[in-house]
GROMACS .gro file of C-alpha atoms in nm:
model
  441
    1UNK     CA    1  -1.620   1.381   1.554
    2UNK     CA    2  -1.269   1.451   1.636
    3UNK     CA    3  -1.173   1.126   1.862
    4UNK     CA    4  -1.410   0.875   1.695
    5UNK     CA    5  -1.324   0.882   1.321
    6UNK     CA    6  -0.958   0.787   1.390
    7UNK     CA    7  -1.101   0.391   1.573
    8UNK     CA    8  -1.372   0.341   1.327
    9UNK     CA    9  -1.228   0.455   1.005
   10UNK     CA   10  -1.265   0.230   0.681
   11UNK     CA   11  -1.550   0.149   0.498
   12UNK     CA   12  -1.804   0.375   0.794
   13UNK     CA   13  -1.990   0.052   0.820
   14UNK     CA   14  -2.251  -0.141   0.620
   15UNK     CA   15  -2.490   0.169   0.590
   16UNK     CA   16  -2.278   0.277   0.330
   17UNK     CA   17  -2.329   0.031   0.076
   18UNK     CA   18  -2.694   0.059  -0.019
   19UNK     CA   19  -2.635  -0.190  -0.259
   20UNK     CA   20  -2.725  -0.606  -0.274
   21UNK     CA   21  -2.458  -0.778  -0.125
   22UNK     CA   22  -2.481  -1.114  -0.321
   23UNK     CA   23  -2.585  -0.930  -0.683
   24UNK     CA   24  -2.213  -0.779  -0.620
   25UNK     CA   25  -2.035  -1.048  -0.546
   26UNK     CA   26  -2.195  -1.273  -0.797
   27UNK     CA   27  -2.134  -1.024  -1.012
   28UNK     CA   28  -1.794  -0.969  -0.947
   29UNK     CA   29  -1.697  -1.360  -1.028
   30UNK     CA   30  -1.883  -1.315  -1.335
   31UNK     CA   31  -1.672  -1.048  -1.453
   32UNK     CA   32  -1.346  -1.240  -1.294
   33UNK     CA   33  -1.430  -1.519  -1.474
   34UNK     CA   34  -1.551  -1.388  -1.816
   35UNK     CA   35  -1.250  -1.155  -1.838
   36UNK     CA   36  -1.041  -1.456  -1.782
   37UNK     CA   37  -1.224  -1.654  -2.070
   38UNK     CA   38  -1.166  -1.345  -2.317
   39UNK     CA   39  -0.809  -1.350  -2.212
   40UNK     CA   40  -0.767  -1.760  -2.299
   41UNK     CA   41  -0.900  -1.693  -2.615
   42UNK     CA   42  -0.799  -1.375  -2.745
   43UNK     CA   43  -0.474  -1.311  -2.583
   44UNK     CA   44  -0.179  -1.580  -2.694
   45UNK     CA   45   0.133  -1.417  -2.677
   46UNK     CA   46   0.268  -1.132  -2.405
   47UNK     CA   47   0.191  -0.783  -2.486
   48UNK     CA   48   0.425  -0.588  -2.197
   49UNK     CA   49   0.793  -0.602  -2.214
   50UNK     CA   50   0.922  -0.296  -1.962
   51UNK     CA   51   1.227  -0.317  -2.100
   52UNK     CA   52   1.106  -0.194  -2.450
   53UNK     CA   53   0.726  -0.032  -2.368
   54UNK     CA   54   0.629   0.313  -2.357
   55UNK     CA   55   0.727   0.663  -2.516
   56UNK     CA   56   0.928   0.917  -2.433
   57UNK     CA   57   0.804   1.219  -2.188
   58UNK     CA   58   0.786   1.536  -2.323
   59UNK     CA   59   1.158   1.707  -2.313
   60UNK     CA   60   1.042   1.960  -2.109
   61UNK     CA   61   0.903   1.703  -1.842
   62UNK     CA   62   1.223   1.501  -1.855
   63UNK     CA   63   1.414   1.833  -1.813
   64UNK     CA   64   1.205   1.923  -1.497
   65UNK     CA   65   1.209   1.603  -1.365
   66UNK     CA   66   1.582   1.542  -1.364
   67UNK     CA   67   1.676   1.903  -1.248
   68UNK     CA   68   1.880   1.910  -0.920
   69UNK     CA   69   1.641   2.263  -0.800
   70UNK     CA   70   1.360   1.996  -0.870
   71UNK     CA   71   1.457   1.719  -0.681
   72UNK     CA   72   1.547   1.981  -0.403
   73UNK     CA   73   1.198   2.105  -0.347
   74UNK     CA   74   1.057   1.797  -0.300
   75UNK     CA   75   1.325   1.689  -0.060
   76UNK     CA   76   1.278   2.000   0.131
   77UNK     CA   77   0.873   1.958   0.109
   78UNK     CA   78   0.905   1.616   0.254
   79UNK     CA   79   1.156   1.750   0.513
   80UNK     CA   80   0.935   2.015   0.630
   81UNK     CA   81   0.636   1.865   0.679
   82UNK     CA   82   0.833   1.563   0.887
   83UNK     CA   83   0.966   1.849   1.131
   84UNK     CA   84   0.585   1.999   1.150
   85UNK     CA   85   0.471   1.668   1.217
   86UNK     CA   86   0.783   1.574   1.490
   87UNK     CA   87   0.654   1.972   1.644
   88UNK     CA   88   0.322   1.854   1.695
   89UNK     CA   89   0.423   1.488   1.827
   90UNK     CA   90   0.743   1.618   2.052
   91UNK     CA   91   0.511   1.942   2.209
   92UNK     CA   92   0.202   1.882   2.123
   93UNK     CA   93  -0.113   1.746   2.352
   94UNK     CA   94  -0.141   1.371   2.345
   95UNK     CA   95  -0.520   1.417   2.245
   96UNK     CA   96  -0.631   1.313   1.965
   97UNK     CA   97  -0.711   1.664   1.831
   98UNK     CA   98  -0.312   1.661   1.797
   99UNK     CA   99  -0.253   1.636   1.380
  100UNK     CA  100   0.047   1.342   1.443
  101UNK     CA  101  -0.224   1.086   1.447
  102UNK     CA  102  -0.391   1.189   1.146
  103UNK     CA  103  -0.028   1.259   0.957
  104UNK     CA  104   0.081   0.922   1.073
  105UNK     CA  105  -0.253   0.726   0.988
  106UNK     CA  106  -0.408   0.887   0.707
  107UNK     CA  107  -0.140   1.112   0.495
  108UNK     CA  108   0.124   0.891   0.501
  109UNK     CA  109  -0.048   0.539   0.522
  110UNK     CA  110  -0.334   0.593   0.283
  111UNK     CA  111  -0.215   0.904   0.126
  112UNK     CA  112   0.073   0.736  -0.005
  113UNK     CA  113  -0.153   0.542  -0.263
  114UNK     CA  114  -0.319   0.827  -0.484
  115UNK     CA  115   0.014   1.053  -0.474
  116UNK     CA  116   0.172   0.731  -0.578
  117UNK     CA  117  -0.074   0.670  -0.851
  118UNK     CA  118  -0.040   1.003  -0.963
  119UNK     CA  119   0.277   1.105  -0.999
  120UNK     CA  120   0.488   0.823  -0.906
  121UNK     CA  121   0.755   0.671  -0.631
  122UNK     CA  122   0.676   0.968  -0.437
  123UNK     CA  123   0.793   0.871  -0.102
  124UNK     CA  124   1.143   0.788  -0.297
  125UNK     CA  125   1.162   1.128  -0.365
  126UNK     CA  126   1.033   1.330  -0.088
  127UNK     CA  127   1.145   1.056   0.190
  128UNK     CA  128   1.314   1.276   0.499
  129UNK     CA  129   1.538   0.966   0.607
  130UNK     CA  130   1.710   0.958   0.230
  131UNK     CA  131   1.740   1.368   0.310
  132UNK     CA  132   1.926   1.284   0.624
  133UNK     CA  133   2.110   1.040   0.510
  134UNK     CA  134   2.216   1.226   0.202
  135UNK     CA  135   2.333   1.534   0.430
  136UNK     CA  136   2.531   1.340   0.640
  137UNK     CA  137   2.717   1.197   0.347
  138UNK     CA  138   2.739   1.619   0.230
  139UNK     CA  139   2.912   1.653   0.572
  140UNK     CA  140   3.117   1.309   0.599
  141UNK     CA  141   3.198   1.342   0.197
  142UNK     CA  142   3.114   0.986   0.174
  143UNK     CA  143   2.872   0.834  -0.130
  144UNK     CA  144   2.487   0.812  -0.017
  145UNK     CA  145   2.471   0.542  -0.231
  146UNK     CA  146   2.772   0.340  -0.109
  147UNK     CA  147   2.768   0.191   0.211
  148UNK     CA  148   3.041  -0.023   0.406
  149UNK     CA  149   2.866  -0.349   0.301
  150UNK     CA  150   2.691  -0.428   0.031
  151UNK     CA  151   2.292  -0.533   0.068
  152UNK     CA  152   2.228  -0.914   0.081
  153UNK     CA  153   2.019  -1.026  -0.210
  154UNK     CA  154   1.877  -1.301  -0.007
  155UNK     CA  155   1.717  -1.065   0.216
  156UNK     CA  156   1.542  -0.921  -0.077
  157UNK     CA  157   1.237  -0.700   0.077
  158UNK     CA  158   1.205  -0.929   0.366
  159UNK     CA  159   1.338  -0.600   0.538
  160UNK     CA  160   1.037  -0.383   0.407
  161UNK     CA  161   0.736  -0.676   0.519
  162UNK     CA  162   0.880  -0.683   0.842
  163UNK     CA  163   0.796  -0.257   0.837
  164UNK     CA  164   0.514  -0.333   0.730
  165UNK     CA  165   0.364  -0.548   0.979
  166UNK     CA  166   0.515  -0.335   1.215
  167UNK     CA  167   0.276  -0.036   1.123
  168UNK     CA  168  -0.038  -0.224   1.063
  169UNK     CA  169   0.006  -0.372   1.377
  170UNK     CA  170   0.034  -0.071   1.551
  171UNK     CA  171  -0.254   0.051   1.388
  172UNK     CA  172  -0.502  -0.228   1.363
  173UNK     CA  173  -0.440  -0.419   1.710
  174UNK     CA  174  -0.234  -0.236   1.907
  175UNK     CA  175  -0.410  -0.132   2.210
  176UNK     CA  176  -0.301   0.256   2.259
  177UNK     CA  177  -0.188   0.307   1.900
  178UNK     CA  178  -0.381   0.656   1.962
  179UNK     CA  179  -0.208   0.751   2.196
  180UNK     CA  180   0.140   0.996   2.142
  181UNK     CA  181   0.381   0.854   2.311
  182UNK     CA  182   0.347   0.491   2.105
  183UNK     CA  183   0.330   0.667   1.778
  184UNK     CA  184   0.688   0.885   1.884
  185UNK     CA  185   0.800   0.571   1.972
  186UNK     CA  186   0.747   0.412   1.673
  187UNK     CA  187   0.879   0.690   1.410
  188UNK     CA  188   1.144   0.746   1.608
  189UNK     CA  189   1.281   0.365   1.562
  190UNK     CA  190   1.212   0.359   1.154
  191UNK     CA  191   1.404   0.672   1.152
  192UNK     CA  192   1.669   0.545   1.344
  193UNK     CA  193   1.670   0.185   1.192
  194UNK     CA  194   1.632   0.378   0.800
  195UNK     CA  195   1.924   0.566   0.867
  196UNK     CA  196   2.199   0.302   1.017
  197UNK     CA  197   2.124   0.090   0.721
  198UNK     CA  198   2.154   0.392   0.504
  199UNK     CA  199   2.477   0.417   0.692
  200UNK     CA  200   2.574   0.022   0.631
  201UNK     CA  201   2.397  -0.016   0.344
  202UNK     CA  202   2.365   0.304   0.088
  203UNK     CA  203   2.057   0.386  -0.036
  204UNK     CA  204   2.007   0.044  -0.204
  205UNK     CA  205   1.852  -0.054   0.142
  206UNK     CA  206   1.577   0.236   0.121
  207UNK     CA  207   1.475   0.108  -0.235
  208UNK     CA  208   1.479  -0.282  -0.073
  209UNK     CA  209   1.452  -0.229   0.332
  210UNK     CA  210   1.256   0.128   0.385
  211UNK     CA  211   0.891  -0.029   0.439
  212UNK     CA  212   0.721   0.314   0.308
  213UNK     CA  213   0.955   0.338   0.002
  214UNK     CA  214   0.904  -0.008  -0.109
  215UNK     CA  215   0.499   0.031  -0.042
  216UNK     CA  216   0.537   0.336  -0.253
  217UNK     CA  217   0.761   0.218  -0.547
  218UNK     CA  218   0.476  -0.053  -0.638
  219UNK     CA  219   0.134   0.134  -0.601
  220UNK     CA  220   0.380   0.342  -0.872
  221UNK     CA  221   0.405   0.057  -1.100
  222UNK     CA  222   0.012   0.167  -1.183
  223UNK     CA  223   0.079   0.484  -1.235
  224UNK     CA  224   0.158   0.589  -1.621
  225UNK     CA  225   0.520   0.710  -1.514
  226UNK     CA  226   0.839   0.525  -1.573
  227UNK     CA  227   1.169   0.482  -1.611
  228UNK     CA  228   1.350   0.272  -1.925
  229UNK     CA  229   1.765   0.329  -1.945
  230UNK     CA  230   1.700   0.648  -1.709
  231UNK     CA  231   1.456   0.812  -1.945
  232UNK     CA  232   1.139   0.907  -1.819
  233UNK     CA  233   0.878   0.705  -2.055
  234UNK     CA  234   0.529   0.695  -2.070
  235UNK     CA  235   0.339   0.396  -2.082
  236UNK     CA  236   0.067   0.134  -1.953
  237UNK     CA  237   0.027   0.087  -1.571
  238UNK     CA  238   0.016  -0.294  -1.677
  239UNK     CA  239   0.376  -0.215  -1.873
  240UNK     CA  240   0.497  -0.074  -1.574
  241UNK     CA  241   0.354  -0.354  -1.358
  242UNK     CA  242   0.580  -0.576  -1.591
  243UNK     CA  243   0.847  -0.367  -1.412
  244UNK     CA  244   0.835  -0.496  -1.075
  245UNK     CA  245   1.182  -0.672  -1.003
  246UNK     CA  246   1.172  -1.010  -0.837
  247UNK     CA  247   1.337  -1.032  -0.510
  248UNK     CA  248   1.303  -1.270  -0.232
  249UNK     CA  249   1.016  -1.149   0.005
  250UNK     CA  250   0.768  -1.023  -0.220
  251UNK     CA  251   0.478  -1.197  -0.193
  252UNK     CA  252   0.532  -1.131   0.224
  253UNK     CA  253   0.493  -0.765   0.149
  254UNK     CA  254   0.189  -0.824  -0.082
  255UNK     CA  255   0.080  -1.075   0.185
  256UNK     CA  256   0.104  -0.791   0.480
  257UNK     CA  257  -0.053  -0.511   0.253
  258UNK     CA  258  -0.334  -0.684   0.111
  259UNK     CA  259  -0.412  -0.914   0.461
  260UNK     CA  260  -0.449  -0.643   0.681
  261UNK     CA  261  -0.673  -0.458   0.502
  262UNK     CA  262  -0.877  -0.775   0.489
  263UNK     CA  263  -0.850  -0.792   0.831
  264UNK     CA  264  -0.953  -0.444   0.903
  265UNK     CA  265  -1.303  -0.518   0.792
  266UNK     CA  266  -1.316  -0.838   0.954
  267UNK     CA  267  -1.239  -0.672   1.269
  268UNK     CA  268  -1.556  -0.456   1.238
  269UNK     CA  269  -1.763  -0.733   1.107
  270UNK     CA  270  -2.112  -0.785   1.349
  271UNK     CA  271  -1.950  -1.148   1.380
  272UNK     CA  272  -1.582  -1.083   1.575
  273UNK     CA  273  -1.750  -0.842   1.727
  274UNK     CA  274  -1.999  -1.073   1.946
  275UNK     CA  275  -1.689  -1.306   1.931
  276UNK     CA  276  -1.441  -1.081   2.124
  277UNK     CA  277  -1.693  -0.965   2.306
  278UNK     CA  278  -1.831  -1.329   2.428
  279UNK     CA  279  -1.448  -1.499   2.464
  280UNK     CA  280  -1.262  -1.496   2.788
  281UNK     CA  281  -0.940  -1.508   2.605
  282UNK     CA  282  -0.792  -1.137   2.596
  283UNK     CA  283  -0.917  -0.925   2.285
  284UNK     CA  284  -0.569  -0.802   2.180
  285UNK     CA  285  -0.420  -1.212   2.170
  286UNK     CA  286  -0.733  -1.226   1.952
  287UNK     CA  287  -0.664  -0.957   1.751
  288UNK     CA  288  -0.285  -1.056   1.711
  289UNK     CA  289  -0.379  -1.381   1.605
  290UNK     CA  290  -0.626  -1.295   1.375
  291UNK     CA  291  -0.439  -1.036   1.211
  292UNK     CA  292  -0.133  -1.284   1.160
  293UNK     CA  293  -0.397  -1.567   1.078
  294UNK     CA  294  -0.490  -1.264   0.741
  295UNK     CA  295  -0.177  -1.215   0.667
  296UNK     CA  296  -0.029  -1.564   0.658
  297UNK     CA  297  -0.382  -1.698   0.492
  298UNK     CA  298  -0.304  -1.447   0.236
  299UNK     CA  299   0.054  -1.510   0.171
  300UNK     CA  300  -0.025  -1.922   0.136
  301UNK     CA  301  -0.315  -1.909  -0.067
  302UNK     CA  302  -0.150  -1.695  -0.326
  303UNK     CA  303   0.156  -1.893  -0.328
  304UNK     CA  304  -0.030  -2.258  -0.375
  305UNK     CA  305  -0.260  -2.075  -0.663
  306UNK     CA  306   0.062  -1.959  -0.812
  307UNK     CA  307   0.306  -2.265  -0.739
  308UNK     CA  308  -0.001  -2.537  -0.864
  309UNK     CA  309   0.129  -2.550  -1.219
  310UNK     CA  310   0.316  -2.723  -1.483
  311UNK     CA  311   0.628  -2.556  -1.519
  312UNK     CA  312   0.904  -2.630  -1.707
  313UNK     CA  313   1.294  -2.785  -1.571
  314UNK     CA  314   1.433  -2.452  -1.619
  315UNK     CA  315   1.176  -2.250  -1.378
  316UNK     CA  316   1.184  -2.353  -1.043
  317UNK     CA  317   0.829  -2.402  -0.922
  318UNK     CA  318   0.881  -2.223  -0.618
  319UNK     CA  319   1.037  -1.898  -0.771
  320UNK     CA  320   0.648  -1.875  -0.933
  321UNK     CA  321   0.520  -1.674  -0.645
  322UNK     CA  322   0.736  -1.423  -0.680
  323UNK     CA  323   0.710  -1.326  -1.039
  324UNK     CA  324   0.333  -1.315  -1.052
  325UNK     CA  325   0.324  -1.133  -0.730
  326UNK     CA  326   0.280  -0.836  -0.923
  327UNK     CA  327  -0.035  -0.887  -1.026
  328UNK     CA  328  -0.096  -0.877  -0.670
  329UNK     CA  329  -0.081  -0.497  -0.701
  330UNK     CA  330  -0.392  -0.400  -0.870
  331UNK     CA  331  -0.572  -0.611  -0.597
  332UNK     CA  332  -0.392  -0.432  -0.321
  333UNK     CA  333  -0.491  -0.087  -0.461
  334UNK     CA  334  -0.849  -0.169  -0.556
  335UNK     CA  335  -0.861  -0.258  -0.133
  336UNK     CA  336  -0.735   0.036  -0.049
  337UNK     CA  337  -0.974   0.257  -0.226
  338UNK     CA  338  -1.272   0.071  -0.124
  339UNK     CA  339  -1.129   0.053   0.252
  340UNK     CA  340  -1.016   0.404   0.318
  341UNK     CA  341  -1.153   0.610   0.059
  342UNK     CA  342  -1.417   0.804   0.325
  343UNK     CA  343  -1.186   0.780   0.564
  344UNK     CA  344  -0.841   0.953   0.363
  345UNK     CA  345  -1.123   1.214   0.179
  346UNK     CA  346  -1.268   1.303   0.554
  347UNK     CA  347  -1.019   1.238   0.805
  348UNK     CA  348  -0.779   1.365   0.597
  349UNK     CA  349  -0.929   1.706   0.586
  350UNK     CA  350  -0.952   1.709   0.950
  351UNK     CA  351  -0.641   1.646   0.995
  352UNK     CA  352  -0.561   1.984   0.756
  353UNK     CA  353  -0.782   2.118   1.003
  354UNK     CA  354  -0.586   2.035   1.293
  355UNK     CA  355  -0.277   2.070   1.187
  356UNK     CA  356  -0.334   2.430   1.211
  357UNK     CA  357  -0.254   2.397   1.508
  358UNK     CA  358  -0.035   2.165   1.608
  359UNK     CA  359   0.027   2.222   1.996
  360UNK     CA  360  -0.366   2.296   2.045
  361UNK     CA  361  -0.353   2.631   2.199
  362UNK     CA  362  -0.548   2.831   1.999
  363UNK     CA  363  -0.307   2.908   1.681
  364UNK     CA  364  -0.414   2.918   1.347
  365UNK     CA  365  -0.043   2.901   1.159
  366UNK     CA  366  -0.201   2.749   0.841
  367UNK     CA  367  -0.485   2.943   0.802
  368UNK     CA  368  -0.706   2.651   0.770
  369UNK     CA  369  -0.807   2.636   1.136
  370UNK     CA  370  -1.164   2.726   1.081
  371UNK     CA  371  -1.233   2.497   0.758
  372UNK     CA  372  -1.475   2.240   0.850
  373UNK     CA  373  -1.481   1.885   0.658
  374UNK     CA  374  -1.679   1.793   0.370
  375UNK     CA  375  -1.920   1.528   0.366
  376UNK     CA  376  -2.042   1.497   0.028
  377UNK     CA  377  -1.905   1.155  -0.013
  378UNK     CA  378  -2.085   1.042   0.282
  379UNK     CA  379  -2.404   1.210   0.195
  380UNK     CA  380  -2.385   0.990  -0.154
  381UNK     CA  381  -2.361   0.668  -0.049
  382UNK     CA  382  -2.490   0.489  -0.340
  383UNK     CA  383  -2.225   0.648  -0.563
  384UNK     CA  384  -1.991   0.580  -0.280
  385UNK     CA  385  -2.074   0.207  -0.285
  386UNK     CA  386  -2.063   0.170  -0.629
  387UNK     CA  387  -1.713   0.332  -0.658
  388UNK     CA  388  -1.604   0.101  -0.380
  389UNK     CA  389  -1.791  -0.226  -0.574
  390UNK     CA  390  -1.615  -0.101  -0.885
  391UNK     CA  391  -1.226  -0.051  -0.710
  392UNK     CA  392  -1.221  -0.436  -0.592
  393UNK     CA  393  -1.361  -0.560  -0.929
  394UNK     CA  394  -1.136  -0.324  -1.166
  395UNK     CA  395  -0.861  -0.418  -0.880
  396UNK     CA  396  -0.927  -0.805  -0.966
  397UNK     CA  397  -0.968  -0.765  -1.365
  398UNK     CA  398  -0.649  -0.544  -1.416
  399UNK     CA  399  -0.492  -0.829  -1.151
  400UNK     CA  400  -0.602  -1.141  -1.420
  401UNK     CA  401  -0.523  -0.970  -1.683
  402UNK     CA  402  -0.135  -0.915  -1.529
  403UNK     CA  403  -0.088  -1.244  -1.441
  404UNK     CA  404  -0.229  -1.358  -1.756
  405UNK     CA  405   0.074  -1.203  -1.964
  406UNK     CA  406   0.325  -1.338  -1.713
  407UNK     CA  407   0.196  -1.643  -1.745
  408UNK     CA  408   0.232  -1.659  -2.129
  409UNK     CA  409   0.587  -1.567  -2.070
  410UNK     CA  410   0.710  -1.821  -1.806
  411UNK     CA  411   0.482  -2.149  -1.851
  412UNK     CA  412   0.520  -2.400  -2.114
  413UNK     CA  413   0.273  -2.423  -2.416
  414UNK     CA  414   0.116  -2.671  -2.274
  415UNK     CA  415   0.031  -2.496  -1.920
  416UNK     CA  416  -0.021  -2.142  -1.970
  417UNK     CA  417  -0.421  -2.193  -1.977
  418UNK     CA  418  -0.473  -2.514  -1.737
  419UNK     CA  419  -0.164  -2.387  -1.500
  420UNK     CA  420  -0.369  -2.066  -1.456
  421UNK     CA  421  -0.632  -2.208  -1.329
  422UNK     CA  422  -0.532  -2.263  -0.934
  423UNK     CA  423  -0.455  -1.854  -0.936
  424UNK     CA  424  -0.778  -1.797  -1.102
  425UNK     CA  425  -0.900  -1.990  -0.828
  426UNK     CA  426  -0.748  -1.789  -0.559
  427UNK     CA  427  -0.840  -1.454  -0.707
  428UNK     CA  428  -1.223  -1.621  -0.720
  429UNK     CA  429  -1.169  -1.641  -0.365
  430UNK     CA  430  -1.002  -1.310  -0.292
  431UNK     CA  431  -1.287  -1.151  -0.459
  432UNK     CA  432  -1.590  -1.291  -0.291
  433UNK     CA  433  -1.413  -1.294   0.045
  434UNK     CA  434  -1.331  -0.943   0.005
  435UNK     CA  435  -1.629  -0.773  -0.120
  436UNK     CA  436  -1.804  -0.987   0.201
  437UNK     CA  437  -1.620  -0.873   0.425
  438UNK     CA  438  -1.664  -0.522   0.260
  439UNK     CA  439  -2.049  -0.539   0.319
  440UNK     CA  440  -2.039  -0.738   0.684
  441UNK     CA  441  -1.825  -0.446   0.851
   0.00000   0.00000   0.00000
């Protein structure tokens, strides 16, 4: 249990959708395309404007929120369970028994999407590099937020889908990303590369640059938290999702996020598998390629879907990627949940487990050492494909429905049905390739 969970995690394989494969898929169109209809016909003008949606938090909320002992605690809570982490990775055994795999894989990785959901930017506020970087400014009495140059615009959050691919790389193909002295590696350069462009580049390059932070900040956009003229609001995740500033390289991090998850199942799929195993060519070129071939595929079909429109002299047809990107978001999510939900509810305990003791001799300095992991998901795999069925589908709709309103806002009169159509399209496609590839690993 403890070293095999870690290579095969995802979806645990087809056995765990009892469920027909085509009846969800062709039912999953249908509800892409019917929600799509309703939309053309009952939905004419835009309904989310960020800048004005949503109601005040309750004072009290606002007041917590805000408080400098607040913000503390959560800075500290990050901090400490970094250093726990860097214990177990610096002393620990390089088995896989040590917690550092499951800390870097499955709390921070897929963690980062319900906490996210839930209450938040979370990573924003509980990142350690921002803590170091703020107490170095403390010591240097220098601005965190002031650097000695200011951040590019045209690099955008180029920065953040290079970080990206980075980790999903190391996790998906790279050969002894299980192994401890890869994954030291690895954290040790993002902290080293977050904080000299904290140092250059103030903390507008964690909100732009910092590949977790930026991965955080827009699972957040669904969650019903916000922020309008610095007051804490609540609202509509698709308000919120109206939110999501345009910047050059957004649709590459959308392209990296929602790819390699797609390319996680396909790696498990019956099909590469008797490919990899049949080729002469080396299985980690393959793997490279494929995973680039995901990401890439991703990143070109959504920008032809959203680029294949009438537009008008004043919108540059190009810039149309980026501003529906959002709706990309909801997708992305959906994905993630019907990925790695076994595998963040059950590796994720284990990990609790483990961490207990971190240098494996014996300790028990959580108290949670002799816990043992719940299966109930697993033993309920009906209900477990359904919710899985249901994440990409509600992922898809919400998705539509997004793009829908932006759509209203930026295409002429005469475009902002027919223009829609390539993207609807591409989400067609995005659905029925992901569900398949859902049910074939």
């Amino acid at each position: 249990m403890n070293d095999g969970r870690y290579l095969a995690h995802g979806i645990g394989g087809a056995k765990d959708l009892p469920i027909s494969p085509e009846l969800a898929i062709a039912g999953a169109v249908a509800a892409l395309t019917v929600s799509f209809t309703v939309l053309a016909v009952a939905w004419r003008s835009p309904r989310y404007d960020a800048a004005t949606s949503g109601r005040p938090a309750p004072a009290y909320l606002q007041a917590l929120v805000d408080a400098p002992a607040f913000r503390v605690v959560l800075r500290v809570l990050g901090m400490t369970v970094f250093l726990y982490g860097a214990y177990a990775a610096v002393l620990g055994q390089d088995l896989l028994t040590n917690p550092v795999f499951g800390m870097f894989y499955v709390w921070w990785w897929v963690g980062l999407v319900p906490l996210s959901l839930l209450f938040g930017p979370v990573w924003k506020a509980i990142s350690p590099v921002r803590t170091i970087n703020l107490a170095f400014a403390k010591i240097s009495g220098s601005d965190p937020d002031q650097g000695v140059f200011t951040y590019p615009e045209r690099l955008g959050v180029w920065p953040a889908a290079i970080g990206l691919y980075a980790f999903v790389w190391m996790e998906l193909v790279y050969q002894f990303s299980t192994e401890l002295g890869p994954v030291r590696l690895w954290v040790a350069t993002y902290v080293a590369v977050m904080l000299l462009g904290g140092a250059l580049f103030g903390n507008t390059f964690y909100e732009r640059a910092d590949p977790f932070e930026v991965y955080s900040s827009l699972v957040a956009k669904l969650s019903p938290w916000g922020r309008r003229d610095g007051q804490l609001v609540v609202r509509s995740p698709l308000a919120n999702l109206d939110s999501v500033t345009v910047r050059p390289g957004l649709v590459a991090v959308m392209a990296v996020l929602f790819g390699s998850t797609a390319f996680d199942s396909f790696r498990e799929s019956p099909f590469w598998v008797r490919y990899i195993q049949s080729s002469e060519t080396s299985v980690s070129l393959l793997n490279n390629l494929a995973l680039l071939a995901f990401v890439v595929g991703v990143g070109v079909i959504f920008a032809v879907g959203t680029a294949a429109t009438g537009v008008g002299p004043e919108t540059p047809r190009w810039s149309l990627p980026d501003r529906f990107a959002h709706s990309v978001v909801p997708i992305i999510v959906g994905y993630m949940v019907a990925h790695y939900l076994t595998y963040l509810v059950e590796v994720g305990q284990l990990t609790l487990i483990q961490a207990s003791d971190p240098l494996g001799t014996g300790q028990d300095l959580l108290g949670t050492g002799d816990w043992s992991v719940n299966y109930w998901l697993s033993y309920h795999p009906t209900l477990l494909a359904n919710t899985k069925v249901l994440a990409v589908v509600l992922g898809h709709v919400v998705g539509v429905v997004a793009a829908h309103d932006r759509a209203i806002k930026l295409l002429p009169r005469r475009h902002q049905l027919t223009g829609q159509l390539p993207l609807l399209v591409a989400m067609v496609f995005f659905t029925a390739g992901g569900l398949y590839l859902l049910f074939a690993a």
